CSV table of C-alpha atoms in Angstrom, one decimal:
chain,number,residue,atom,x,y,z
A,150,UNK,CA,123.4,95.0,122.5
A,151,UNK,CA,121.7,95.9,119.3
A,152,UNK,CA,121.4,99.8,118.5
A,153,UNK,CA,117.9,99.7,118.3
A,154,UNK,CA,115.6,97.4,120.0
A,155,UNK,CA,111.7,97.1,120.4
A,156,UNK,CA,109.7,95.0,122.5
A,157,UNK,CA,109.8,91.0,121.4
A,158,UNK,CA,106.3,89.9,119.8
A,159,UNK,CA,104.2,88.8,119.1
A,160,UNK,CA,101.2,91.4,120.5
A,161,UNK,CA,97.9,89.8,120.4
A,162,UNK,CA,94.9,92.2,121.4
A,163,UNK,CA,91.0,92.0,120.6
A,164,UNK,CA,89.9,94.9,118.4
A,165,UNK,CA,89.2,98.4,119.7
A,166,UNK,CA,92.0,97.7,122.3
A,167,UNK,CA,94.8,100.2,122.7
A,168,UNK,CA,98.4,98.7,122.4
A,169,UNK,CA,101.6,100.4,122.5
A,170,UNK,CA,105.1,99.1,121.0
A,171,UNK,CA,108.3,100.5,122.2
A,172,UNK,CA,111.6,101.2,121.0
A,173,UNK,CA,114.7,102.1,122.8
A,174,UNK,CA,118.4,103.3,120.9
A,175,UNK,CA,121.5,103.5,122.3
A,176,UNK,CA,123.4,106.0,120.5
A,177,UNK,CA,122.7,109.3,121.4
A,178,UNK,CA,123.7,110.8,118.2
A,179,UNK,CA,120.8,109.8,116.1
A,180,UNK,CA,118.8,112.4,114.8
A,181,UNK,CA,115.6,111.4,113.5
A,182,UNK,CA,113.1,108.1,114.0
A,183,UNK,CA,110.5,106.8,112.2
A,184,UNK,CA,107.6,104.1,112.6
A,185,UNK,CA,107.5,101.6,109.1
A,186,UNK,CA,104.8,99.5,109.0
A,187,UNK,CA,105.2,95.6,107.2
A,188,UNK,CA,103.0,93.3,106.1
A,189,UNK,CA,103.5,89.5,106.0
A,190,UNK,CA,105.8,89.0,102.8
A,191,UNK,CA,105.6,92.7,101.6
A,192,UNK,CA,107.8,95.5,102.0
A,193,UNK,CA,108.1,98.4,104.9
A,194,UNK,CA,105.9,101.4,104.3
A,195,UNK,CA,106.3,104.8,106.3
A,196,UNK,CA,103.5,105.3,108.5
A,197,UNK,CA,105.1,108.1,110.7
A,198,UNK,CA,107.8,110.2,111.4
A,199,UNK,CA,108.5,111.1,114.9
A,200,UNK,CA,108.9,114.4,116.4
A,201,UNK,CA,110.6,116.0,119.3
A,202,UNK,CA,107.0,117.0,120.3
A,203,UNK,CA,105.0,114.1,119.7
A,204,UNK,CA,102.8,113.7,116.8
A,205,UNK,CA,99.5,112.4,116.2
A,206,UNK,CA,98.0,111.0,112.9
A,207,UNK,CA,94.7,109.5,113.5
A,208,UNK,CA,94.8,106.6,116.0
A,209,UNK,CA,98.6,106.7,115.9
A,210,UNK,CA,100.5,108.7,118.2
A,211,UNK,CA,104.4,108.6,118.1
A,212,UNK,CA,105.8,109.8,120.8
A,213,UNK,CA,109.9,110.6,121.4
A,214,UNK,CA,112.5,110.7,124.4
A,215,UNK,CA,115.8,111.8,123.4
A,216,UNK,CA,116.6,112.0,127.3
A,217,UNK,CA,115.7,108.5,127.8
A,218,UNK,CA,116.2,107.3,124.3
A,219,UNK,CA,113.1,106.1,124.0
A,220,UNK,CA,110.5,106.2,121.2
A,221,UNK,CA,107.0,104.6,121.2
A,222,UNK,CA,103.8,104.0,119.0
A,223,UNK,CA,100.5,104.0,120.5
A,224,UNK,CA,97.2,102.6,118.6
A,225,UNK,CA,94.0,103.5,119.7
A,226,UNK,CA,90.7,101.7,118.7
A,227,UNK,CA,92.6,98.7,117.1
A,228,UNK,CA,91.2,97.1,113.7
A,229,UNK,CA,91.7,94.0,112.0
A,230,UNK,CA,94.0,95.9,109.3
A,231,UNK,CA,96.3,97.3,111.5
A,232,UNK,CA,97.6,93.6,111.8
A,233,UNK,CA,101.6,93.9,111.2
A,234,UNK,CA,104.7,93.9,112.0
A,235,UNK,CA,106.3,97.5,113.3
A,236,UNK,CA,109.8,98.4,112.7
A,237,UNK,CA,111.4,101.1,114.5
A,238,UNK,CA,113.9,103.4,112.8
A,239,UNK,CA,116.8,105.8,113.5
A,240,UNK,CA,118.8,108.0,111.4
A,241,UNK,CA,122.3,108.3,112.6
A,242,UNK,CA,124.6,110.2,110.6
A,243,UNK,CA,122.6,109.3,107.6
A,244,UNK,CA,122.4,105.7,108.2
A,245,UNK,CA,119.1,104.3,108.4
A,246,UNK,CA,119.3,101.7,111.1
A,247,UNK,CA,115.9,99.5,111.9
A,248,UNK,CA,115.3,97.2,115.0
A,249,UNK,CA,113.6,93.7,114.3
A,250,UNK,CA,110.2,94.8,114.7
A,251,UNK,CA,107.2,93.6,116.7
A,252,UNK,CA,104.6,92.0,115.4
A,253,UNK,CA,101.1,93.1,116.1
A,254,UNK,CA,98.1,90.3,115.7
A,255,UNK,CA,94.2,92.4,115.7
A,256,UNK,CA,91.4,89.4,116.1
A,257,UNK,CA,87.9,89.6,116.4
B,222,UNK,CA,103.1,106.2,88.7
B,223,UNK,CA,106.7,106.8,90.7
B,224,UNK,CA,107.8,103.5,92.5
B,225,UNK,CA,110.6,101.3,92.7
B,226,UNK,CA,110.9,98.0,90.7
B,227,UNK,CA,113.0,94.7,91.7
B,228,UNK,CA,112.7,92.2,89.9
B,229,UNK,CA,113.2,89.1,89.8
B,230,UNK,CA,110.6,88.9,92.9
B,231,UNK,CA,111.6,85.1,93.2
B,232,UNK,CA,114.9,83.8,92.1
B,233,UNK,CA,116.8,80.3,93.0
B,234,UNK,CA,120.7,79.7,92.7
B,235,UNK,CA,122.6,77.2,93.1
B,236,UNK,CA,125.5,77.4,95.4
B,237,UNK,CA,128.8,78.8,93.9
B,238,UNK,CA,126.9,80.5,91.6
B,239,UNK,CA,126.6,84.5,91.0
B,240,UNK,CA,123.4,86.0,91.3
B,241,UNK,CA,122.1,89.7,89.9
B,242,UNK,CA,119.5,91.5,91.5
B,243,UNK,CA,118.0,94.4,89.7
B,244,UNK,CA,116.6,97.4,91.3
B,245,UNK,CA,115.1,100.6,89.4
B,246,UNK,CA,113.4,103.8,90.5
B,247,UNK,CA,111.6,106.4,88.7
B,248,UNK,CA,111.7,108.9,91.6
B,249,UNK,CA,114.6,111.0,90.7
B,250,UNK,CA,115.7,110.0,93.9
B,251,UNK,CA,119.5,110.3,94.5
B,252,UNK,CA,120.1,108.1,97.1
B,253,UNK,CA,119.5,104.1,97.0
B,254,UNK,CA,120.1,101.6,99.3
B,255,UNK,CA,119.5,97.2,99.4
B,256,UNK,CA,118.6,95.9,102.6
B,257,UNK,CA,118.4,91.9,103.3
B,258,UNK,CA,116.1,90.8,106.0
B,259,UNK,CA,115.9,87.5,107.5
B,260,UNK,CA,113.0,85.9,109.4
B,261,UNK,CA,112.6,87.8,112.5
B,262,UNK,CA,114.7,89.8,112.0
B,263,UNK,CA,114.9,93.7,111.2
B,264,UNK,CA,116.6,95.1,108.2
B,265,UNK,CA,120.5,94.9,107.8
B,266,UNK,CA,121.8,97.6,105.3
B,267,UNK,CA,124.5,95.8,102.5
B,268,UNK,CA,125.4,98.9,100.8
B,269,UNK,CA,124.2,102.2,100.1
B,270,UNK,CA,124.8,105.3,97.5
B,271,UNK,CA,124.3,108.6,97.6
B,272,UNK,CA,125.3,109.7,93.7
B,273,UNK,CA,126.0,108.5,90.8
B,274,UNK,CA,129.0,106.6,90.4
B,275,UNK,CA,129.9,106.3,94.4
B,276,UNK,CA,128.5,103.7,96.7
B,277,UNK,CA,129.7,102.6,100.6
B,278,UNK,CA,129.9,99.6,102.2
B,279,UNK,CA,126.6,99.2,105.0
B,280,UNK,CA,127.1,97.0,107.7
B,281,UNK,CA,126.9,93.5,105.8
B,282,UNK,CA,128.7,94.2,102.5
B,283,UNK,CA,131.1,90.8,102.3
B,284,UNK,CA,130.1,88.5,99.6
B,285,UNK,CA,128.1,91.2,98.1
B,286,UNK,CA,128.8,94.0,95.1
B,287,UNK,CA,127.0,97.0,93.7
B,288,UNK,CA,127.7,99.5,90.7
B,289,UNK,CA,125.5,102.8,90.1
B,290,UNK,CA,126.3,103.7,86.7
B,291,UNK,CA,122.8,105.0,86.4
B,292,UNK,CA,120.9,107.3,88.7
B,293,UNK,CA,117.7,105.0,88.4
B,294,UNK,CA,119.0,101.8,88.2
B,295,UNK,CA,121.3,99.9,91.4
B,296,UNK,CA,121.8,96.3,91.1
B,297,UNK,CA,123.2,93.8,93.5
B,298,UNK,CA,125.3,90.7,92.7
B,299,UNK,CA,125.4,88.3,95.3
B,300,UNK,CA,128.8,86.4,94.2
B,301,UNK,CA,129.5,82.6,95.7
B,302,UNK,CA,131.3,84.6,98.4
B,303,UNK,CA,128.1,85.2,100.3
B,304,UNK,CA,128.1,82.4,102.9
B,305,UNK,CA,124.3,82.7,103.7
B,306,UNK,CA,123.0,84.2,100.7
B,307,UNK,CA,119.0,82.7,101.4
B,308,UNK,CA,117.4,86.1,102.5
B,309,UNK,CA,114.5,88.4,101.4
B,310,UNK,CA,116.9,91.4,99.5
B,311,UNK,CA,115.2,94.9,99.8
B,312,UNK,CA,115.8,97.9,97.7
B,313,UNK,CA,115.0,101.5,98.8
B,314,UNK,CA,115.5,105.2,97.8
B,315,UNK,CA,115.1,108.2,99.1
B,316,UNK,CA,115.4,112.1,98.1
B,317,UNK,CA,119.0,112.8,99.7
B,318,UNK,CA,120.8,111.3,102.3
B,319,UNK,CA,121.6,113.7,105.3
B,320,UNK,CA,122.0,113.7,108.4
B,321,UNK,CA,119.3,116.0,109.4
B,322,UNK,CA,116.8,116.0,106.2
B,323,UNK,CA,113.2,114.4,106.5
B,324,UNK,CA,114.5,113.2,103.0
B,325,UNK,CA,115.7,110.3,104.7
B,326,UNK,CA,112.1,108.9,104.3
B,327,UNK,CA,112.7,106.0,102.6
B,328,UNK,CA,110.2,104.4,99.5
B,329,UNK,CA,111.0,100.5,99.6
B,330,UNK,CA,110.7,98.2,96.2
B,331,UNK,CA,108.5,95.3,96.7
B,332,UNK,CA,111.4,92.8,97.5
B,333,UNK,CA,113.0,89.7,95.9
B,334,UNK,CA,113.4,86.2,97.5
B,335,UNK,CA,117.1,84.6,96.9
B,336,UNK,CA,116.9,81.0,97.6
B,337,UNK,CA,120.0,79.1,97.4
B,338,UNK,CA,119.4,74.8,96.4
């Protein structure tokens, strides 16, 4: 079993739909998680860090579960740009550890 | 502007052949790290350094080597060694690397393509 895994993709949704990703980890020692957001070809870029208490930027909300060990994304009012892939990610000890993302397809 | 430079962003080898990958940041960041991802796939961390002159193993290190002589500047050799080396090779930094800091946050390079013939 992989230490961090996320829903298998692709996600394909009209825009203005809402779609959630989800993530799950299974060491209970990691600390701090994060939402990285990649384009075809490009590198990962932060889009949010994830808090105990849920945080909000926009039409993102990340949400955490240390109990469950369980950490979503949801996106509200889709748009064409938010076409990517999303990588979850946990810091353990230090370590950075990412799942294999899920991509996320926005059509007309 | 602050960033992280890889270069070269496209690079083919032959097999048995060394390959260096270079990877500067103007950040001041202390810590740096090279990823490789393959398609579908998330990242896999090959090694990682938090200082100057030090550097660990990550979770896919064989056939790979590393030197950090330099704060802003940690390259990666992929040596003949490296039985699969076709990947997409990813090079990050951040502030610190800690177990509980937000410095964690990680600023990636824009990536180079290994393609061995």
């Amino acid at each position: 079993r992989k230490e961090v895994e996320q829903d298998p993709g692709p996600f394909n949704v009209p825009e203005g739909a809402t779609v959630a990703f989800n993530c799950t980890y299974s060491n209970s020692a990691s600390q701090s998680f994060f939402w990285y957001r990649q384009d075809c070809r490009k590198e990962p870029k932060l889009l949010m860090s994830v808090y105990s208490s849920g945080n909000e930027d926009g039409r993102f909300t990340a949400q955490l579960n240390r109990a469950s060990q369980y950490i979503s994304l949801l996106i509200r009012d889709s748009k064409l740009s938010d076409s990517a892939t999303y990588l979850c990610v946990v810091n353990r000890g230090g370590k950075l550890i990412f799942g294999q993302g899920t991509e996320l397809s926005v059509k007309p | 502007d602050g960033g992280i430079t890889q270069s070269p962003k496209y690079l083919f080898r032959k097999e048995g052949q060394n390959v260096t990958l270079s990877c500067e940041q103007n950040l001041n960041h202390d810590a740096m790290y090279w990823y490789r991802q393959d398609p579908g796939q998330g990242l896999r961390l090959i090694y990682y350094s938090q200082i100057v002159n030090d550097f660990q193993k990550g979770d896919i290190a064989e056939g790979y080597s590393v030197s950090r002589e330099k704060k802003e500047s940690f390259p990666l050799t992929v040596t003949s060694a490296q039985k699969n080396p076709t990947a997409f090779y990813l090079c990050a930094s951040s502030i610190a690397n800690r177990a509980y800091s937000g410095a964690n946050v990680l600023t990636f390079g824009a990536g180079s393509r290994l393609t061995v013939l």
